Coordinates of C-alpha atoms in Angstrom, one line a residue:
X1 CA 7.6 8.8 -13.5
X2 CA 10.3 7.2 -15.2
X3 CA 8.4 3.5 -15.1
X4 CA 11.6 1.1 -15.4
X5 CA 9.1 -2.0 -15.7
X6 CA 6.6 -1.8 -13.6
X7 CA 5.9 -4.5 -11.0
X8 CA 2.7 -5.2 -11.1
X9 CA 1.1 -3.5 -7.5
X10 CA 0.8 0.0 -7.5
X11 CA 0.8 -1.1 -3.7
X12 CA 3.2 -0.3 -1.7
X13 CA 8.7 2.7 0.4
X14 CA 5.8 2.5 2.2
X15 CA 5.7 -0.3 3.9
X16 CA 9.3 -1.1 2.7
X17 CA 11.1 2.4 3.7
X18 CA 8.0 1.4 5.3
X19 CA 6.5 -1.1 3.8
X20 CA 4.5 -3.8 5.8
X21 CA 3.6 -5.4 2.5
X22 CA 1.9 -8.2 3.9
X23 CA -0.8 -5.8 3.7
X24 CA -0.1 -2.3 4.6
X25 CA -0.7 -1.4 8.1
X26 CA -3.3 1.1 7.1
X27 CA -6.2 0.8 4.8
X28 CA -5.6 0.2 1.2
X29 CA -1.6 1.2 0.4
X30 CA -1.4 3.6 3.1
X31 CA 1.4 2.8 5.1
X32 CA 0.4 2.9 9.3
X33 CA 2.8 4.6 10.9
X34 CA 4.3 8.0 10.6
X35 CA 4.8 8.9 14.0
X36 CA 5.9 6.8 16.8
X37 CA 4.6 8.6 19.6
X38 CA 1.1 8.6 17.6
X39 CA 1.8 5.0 17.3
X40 CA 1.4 4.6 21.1
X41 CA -2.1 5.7 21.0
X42 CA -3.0 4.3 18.2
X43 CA -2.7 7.3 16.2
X44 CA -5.9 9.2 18.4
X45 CA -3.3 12.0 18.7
X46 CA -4.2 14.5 15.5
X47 CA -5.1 17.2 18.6
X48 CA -2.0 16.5 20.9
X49 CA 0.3 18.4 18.9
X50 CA 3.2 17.7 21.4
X51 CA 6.2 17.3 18.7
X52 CA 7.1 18.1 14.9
X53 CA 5.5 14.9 13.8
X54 CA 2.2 17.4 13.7
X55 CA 3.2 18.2 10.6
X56 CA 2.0 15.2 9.3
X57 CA -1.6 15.2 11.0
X58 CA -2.1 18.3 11.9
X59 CA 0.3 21.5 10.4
X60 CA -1.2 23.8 12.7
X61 CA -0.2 21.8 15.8
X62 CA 3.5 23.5 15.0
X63 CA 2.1 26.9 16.8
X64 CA 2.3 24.8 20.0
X65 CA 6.1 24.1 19.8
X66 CA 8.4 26.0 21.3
X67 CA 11.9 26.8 19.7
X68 CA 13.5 24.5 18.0
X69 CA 13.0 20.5 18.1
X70 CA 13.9 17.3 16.0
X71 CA 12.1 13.6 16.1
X72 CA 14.0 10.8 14.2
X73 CA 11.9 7.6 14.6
X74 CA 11.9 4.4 13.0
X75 CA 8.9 1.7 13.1
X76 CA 9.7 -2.2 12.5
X77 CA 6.7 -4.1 10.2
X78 CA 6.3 -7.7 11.4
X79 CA 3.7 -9.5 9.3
X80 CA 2.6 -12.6 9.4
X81 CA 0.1 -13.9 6.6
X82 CA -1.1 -17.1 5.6
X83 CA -3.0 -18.0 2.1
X84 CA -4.8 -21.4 1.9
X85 CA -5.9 -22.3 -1.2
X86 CA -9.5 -23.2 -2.3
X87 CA -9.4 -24.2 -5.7
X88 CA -7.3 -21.7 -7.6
X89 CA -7.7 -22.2 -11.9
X90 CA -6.5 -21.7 -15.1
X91 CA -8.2 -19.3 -18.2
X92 CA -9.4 -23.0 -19.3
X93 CA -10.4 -24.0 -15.8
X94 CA -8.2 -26.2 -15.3
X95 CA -6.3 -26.2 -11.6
X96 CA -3.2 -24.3 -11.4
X97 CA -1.9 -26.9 -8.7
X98 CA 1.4 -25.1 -6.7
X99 CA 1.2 -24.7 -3.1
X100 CA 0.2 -21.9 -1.0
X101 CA 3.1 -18.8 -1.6
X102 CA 4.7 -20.1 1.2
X103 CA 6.0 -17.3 3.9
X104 CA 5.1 -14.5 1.3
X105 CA 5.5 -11.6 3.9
X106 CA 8.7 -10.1 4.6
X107 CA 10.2 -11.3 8.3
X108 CA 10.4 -7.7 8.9
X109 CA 11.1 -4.3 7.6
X110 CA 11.9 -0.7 8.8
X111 CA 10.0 2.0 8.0
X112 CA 11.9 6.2 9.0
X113 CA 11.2 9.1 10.1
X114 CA 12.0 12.6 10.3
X115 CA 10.7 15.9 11.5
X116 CA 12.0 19.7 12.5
X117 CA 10.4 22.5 13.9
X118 CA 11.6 26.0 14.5
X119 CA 9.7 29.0 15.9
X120 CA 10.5 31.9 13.8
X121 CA 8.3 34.3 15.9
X122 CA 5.4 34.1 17.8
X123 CA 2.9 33.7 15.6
X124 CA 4.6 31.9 13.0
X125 CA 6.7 28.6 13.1
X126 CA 7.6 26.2 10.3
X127 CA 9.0 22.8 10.1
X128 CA 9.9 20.2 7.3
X129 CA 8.8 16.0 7.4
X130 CA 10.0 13.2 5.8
X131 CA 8.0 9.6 6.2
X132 CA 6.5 7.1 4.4
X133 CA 2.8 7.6 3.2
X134 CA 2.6 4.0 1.3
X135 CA 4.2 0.2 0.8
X136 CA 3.5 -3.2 0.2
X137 CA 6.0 -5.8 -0.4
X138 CA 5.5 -9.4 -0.8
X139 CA 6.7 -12.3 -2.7
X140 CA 4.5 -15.5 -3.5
X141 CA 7.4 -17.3 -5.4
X142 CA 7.3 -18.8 -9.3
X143 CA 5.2 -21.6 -8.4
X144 CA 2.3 -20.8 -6.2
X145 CA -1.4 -21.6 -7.1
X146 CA -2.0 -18.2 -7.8
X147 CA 1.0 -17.2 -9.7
X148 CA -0.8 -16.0 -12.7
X149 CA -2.3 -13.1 -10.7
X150 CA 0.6 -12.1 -9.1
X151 CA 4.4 -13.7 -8.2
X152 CA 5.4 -10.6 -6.2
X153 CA 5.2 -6.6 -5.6
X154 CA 7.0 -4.2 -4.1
X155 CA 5.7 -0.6 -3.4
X156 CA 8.1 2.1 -1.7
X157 CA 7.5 5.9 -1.0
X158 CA 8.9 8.9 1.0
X159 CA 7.3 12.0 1.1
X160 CA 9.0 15.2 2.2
X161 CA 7.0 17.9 3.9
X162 CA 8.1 21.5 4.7
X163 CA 5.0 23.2 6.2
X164 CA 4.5 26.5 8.5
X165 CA 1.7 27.3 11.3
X166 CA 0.3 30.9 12.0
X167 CA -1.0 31.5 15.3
X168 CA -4.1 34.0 14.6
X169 CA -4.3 34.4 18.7
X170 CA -4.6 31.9 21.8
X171 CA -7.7 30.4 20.2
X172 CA -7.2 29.6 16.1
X173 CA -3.8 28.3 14.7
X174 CA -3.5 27.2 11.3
X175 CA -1.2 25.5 9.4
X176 CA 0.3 24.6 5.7
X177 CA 1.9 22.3 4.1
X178 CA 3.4 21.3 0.4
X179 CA 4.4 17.6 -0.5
X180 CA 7.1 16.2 -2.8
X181 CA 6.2 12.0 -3.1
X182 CA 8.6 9.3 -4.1
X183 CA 6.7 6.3 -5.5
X184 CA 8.5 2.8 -6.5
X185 CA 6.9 0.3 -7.5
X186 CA 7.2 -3.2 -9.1
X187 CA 5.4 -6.0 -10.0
X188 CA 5.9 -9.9 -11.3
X189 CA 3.7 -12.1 -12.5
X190 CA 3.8 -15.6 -13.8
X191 CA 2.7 -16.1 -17.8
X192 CA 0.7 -18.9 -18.1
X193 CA 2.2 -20.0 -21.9
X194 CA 0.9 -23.2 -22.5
X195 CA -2.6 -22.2 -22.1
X196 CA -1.6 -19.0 -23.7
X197 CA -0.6 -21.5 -26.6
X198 CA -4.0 -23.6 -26.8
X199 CA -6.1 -20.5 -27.2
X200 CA -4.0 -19.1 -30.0
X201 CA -4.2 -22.9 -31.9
X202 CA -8.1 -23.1 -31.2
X203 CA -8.6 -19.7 -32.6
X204 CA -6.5 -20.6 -35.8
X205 CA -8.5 -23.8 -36.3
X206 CA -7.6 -26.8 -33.8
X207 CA -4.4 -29.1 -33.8
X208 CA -5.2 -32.3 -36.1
X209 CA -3.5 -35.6 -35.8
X210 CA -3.8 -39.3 -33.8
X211 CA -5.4 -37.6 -31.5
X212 CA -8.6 -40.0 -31.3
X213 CA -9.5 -43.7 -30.2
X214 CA -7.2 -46.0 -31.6
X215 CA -4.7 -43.3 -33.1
X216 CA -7.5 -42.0 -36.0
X217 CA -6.8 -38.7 -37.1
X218 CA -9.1 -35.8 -35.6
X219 CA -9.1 -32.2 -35.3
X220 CA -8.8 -30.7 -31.9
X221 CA -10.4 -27.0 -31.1
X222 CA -11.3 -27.4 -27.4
X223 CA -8.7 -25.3 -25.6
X224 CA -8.5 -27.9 -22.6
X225 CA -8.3 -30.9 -24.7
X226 CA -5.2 -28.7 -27.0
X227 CA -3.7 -27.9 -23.6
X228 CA -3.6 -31.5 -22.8
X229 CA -2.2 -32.6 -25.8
X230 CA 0.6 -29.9 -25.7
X231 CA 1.9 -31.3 -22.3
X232 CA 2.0 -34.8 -23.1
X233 CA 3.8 -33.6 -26.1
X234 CA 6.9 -31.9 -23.6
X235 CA 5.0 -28.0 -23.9
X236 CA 4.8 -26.6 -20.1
X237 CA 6.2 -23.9 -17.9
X238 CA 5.8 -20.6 -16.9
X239 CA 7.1 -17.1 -18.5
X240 CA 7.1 -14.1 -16.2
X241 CA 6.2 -10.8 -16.9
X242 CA 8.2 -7.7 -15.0
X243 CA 7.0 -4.3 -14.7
X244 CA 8.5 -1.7 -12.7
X245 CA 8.6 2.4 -12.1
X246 CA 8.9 5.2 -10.0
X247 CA 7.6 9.2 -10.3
X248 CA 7.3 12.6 -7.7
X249 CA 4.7 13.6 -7.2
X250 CA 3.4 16.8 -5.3
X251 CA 0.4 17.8 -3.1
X252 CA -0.4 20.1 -0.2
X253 CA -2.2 19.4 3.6
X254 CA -4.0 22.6 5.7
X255 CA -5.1 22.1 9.0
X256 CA -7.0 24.4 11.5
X257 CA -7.0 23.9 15.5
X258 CA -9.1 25.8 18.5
X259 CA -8.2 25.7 22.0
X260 CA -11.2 25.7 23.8
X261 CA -9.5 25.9 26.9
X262 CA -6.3 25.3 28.5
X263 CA -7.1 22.0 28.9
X264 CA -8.9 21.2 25.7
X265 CA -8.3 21.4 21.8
X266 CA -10.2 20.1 18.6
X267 CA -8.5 19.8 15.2
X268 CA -8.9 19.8 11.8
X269 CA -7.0 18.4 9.1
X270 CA -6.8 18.1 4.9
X271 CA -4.5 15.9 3.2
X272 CA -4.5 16.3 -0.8
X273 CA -4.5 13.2 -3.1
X274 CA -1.1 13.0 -5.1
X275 CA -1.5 12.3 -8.8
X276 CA 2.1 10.4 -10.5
X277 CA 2.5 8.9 -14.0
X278 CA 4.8 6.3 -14.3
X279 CA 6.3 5.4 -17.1
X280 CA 8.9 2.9 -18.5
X281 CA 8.4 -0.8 -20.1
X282 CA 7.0 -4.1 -19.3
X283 CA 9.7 -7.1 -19.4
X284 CA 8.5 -10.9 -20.7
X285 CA 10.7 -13.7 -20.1
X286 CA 10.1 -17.0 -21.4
X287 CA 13.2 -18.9 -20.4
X288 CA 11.3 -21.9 -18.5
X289 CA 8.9 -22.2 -21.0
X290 CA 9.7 -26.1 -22.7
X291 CA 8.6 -28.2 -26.0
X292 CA 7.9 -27.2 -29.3
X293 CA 4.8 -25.9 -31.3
X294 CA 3.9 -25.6 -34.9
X295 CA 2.6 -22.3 -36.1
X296 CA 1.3 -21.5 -39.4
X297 CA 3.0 -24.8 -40.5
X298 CA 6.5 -24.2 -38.9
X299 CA 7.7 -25.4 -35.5
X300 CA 8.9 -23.5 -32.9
X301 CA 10.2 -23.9 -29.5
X302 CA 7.5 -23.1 -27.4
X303 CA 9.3 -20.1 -25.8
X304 CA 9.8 -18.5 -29.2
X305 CA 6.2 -18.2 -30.0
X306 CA 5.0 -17.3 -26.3
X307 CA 7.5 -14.5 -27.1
X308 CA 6.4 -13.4 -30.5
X309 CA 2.8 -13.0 -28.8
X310 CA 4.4 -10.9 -25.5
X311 CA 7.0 -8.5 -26.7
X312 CA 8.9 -6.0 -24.5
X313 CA 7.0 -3.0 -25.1
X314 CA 6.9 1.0 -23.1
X315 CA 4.3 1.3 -20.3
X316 CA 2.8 3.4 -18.0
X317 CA 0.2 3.7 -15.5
X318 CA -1.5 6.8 -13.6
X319 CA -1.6 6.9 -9.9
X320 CA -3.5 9.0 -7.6
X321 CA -3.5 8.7 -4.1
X322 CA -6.8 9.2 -1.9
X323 CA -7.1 12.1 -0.5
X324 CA -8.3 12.5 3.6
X325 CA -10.0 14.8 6.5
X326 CA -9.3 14.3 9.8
X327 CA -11.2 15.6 12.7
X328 CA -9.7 14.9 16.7
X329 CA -9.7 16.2 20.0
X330 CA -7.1 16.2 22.9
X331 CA -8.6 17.2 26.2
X332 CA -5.8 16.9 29.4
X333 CA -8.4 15.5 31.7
X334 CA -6.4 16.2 35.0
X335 CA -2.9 16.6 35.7
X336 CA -1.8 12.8 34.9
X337 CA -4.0 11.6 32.8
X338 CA -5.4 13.5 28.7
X339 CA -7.9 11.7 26.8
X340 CA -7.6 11.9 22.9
X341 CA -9.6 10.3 19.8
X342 CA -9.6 10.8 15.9
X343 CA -12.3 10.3 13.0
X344 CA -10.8 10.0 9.7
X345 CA -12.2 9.6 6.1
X346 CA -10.3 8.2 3.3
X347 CA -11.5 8.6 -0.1
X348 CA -10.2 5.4 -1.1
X349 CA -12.9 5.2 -4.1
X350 CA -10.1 7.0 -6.3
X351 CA -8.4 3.9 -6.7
X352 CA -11.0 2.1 -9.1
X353 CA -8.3 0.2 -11.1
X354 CA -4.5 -0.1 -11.8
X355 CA -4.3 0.3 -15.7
X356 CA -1.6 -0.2 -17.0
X357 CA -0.8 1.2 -20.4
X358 CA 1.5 -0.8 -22.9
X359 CA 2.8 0.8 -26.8
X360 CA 2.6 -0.3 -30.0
X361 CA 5.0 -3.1 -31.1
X362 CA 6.3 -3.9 -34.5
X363 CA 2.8 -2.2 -35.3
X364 CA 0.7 -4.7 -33.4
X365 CA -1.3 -3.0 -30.3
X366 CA -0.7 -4.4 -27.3
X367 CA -3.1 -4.7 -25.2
X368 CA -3.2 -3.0 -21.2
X369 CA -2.9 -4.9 -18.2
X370 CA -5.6 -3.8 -15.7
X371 CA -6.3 -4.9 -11.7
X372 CA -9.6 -4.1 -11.4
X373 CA -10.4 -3.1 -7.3
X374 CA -13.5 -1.2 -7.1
X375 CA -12.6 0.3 -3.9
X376 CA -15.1 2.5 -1.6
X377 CA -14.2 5.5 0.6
X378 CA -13.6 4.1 4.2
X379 CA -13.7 5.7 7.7
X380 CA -11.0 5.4 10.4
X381 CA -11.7 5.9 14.5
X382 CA -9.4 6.0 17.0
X383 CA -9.3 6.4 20.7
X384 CA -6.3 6.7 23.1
X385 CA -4.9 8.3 26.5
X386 CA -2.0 9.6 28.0
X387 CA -1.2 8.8 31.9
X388 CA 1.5 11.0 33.9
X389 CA 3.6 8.2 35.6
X390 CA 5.9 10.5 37.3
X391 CA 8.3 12.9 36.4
X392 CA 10.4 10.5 33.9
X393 CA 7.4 8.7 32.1
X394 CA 4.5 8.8 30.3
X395 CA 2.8 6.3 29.3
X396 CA 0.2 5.7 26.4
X397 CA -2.3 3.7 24.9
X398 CA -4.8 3.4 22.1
X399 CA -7.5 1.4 20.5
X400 CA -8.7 2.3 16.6
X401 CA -10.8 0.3 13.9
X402 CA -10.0 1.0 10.4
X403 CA -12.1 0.0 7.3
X404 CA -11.1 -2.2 4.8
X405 CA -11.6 0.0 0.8
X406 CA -12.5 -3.4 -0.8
X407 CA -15.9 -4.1 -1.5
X408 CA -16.3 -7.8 -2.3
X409 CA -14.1 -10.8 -2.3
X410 CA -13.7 -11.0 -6.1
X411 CA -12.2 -7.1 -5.7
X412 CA -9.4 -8.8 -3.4
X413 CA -6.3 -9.2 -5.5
X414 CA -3.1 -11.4 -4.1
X415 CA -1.0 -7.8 -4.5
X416 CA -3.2 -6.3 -1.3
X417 CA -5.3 -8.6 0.4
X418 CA -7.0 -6.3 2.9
X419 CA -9.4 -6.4 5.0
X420 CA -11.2 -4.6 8.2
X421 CA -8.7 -4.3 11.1
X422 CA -8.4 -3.5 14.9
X423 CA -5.4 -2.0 16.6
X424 CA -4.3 -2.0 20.0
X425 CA -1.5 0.2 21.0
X426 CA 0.8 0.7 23.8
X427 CA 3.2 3.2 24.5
X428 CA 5.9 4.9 26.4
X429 CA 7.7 8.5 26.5
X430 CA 11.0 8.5 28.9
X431 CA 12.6 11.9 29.6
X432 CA 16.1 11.6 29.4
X433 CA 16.7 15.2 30.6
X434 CA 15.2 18.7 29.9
X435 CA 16.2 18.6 26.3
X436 CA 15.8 14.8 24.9
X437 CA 13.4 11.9 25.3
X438 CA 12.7 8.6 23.7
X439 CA 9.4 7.6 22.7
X440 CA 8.2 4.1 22.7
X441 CA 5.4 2.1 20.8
X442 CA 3.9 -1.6 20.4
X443 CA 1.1 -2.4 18.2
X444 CA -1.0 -5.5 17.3
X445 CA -2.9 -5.2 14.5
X446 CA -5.4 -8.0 13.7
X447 CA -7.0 -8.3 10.2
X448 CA -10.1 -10.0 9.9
X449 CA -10.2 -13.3 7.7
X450 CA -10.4 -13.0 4.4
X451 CA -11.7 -14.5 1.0
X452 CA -10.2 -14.1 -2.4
X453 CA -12.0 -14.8 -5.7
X454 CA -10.5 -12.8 -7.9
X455 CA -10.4 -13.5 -11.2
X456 CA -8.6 -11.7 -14.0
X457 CA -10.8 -10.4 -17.1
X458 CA -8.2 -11.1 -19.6
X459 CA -6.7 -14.9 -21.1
X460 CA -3.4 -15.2 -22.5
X461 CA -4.4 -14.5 -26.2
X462 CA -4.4 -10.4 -25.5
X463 CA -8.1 -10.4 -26.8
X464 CA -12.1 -10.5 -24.8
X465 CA -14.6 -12.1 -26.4
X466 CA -15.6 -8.5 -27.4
X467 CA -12.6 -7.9 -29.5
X468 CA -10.9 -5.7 -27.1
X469 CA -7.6 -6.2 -26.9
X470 CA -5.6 -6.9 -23.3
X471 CA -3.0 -8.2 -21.0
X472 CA -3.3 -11.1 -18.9
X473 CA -3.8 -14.9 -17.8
X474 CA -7.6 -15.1 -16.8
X475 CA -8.1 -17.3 -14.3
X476 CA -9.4 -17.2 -10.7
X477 CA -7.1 -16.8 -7.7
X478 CA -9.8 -18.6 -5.0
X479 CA -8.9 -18.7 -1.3
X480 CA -8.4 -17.2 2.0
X481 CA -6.0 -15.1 4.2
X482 CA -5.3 -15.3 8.0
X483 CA -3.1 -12.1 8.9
X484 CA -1.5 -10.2 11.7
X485 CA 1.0 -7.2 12.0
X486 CA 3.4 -6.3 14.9
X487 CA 4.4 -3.0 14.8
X488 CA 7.7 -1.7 17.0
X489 CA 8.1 1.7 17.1
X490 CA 11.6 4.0 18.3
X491 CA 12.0 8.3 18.3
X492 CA 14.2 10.2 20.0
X493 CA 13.2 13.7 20.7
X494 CA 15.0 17.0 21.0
X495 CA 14.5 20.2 22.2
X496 CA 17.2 22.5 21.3

């Protein structure tokens, strides 16, 4: 993956060609809707296998499709996420001060999709799917209290998937798919210089000078009391550190599906983890940084020397995306009204950390910048219905309760502040004629509050007390998030 500077997130076109960024709509990056009529019952439908967009839960569902049929859908994301600070600080402990990111959450954004099916014979029938797997997207601005964790992200992905089904006999279908993934991602985040600055000083010795009661001369090597100093002498502001990228990468999904009856199904699905490199450089700015410094008995502007210690440098970071098994049922209950419901496992406990890999400089190592998440494999249950309204429409519903992968507050970073949530769906399918209808879909999905005390391993010098060399500002992002997500869902479907 060609990195181009890699915004800090590996998060999420997902939730911007999907992208829902406040948090994604799913667990972890995963993106929460690639099917609008699965939208409607909260995505209970894996068995249903009633259009193309089986290729995405189920590939075997395509033996139930008859000719040839499209679906182009699109979902509107509309977050809403609040952050109240709780005492965010500084590498010296010091408070950050700033306000609270503001409306960090996009207003909205649109998420495609597109499927195709085509019966070749009657046993075999294939069909191709493009939607978005992952996203996040949000934006804190330059001077929020936790700006030195994160000042914004933006994840994007498509994935395109041809797959084919093979009916064994009325009983056992199975089905196959291969995946080409588009991942973007970017990531900002405020360099805290002027503590950056302290530390280096206090390393080298102290600062000496009128510095003490009455103007006497002293040496300085406390950090804090450097810091200070600095300020009152005109040092302050922020740099900002851009990293972006974007890679394919390729996978595969199998599923298996028995018809019990003609009324009832059960289903079986695999999903592959994606593995993608990207690659590129990390960007440091230090144009707001003010004041000047002396180094090694020469004075600098303070920009100057925050830039000697953060040089542009190559990077690149290793992605791979969890993996999942889906098991469902579909059973049409009577002639108006099917029952439906879905058990998925994510292994989410792939995504440990984000580390991102800088080169060599000028002969001077350069240290990687990591966001550590310790994530766990989570489950995902879902439960929904169909009701027969009358010839024209079909309505839906569904209720599901997905797993948060984070483990602990200080695993919650600003890029992806997740948490357990509940959906509730509702739904609609309108015939238009024998050939075309339009699918429907609302969703509330309510996050449960959230706690953030996250705080970044690294300080601004590039070195741990071990010796070990890194990137970052320290520092501990402390507060909580309130967040909901509406979810507006259109297809139109055709049978040709």
């Amino acid at each position: 993956m060609k990195l181009k500077h890699l915004s800090l997130s590996v998060m999420i076109m997902g939730t911007a060609l999907g992208l829902a960024s406040t948090q994604a709509a799913a667990s972890g990056y995963q993106f929460g809707s690639q099917s609008v009529s699965g939208q409607g019952t909260a995505h209970a439908n894996g068995a249903e296998a009633n259009d193309p967009s089986t290729i995405f839960t189920n590939p075997a569902g395509l033996s139930r499709l008859e000719g040839t049929q499209l679906v182009i859908g699109g979902t509107l994301v509309v977050p809403h996420s609040e952050y109240t600070d709780n005492g965010s600080t500084n590498v010296l402990g010091q408070a950050t001060g700033g306000g609270n990111g503001g409306t960090f959450a996009p207003k909205a954004v649109a998420a495609p999709t597109f499927y195709l099916s085509h019966k070749i014979n009657d046993k075999i029938t294939a069909g191709i799917g493009l939607f978005v797997p992952y996203g996040a997207k949000l934006d804190y601005g330059f001077d929020w209290a936790g700006r030195y964790a994160l000042k914004s992200v933006n994840l994007q992905s498509l994935n395109i998937n041809p797959s084919i089904s093979f009916k064994l006999d009325d009983r056992h279908s199975f089905g196959f798919g291969v995946s080409a993934q588009y991942m973007d991602a970017t990531l900002e985040q405020m360099a805290d210089a002027t503590s950056g600055l302290a530390l280096k000083a206090a390393k080298a010795g102290g600062i000496t000078g009128p510095f003490g009661p009455g103007g006497a001369t002293v040496t300085l090597t406390d950090p804090a009391q450097i810091s200070a100093v600095m300020r009152a002498g005109g040092v302050g502001g922020d740099g900002l550190a851009h990293v972006e990228g974007n890679d394919w990468g390729f996978g595969w999904n199998i599923g298996y599906m028995f018809q019990l009856n003609e009324n009832t199904r059960f289903g079986l699905a695999y999903r592959s983890s994606v593995k993608q490199s990207l690659q590129g450089s990390s960007t440091w700015t230090f144009n707001n940084v003010t004041g000047n410094v002396t180094v090694g008995g020469i004075t600098l502007p303070a920009a100057v020397a925050a830039k000697r210690a953060h040089p542009n440098a190559s990077a690149s970071v290793d992605v791979t995306t969890p993996e999942t098994v889906s098991a469902n049922f579909f059973h049409q209950l009577n002639p108006k009204v099917a029952l439906m419901g879905d058990v998925t496992w994510v292994r989410n406990s792939q995504l440990q950390q984000l580390d991102i890999k800088q080169s060599t400089v000028d002969s001077t190592p350069q240290g990687d910048l990591v966001l550590h998440q310790n994530w766990k494999d989570t489950w995902r249950l879902s439960f929904g219905s169909n009701y027969q309204l009358n010839d024209s429409w079909m309505l839906r519903g569904g209720v599901a309760w997905e797993q948060s992968p984070l483990q602990s507050d200080q695993d919650r970073h600003p890029a992806l502040p997740d948490s357990d949530r509940l959906w509730l769906s509702l739904g609609a399918n309108y015939k238009i004629n024998k050939q075309s209808s339009i699918d429907l879909a609302y969703s509330f999905i309510d996050f449960k509050n959230a706690n953030v005390n996250y705080t970044d391993s690294c300080n601004p010098t590039g070195q741990k007390a071990d010796g070990s060399l890194c990137t970052g500002n320290g520092g501990t992002v402390k507060g909580s998030y309130k967040t909901y997500l509406q979810l507006i869902g259109v297809q139109y479907n055709y049978r040709f």
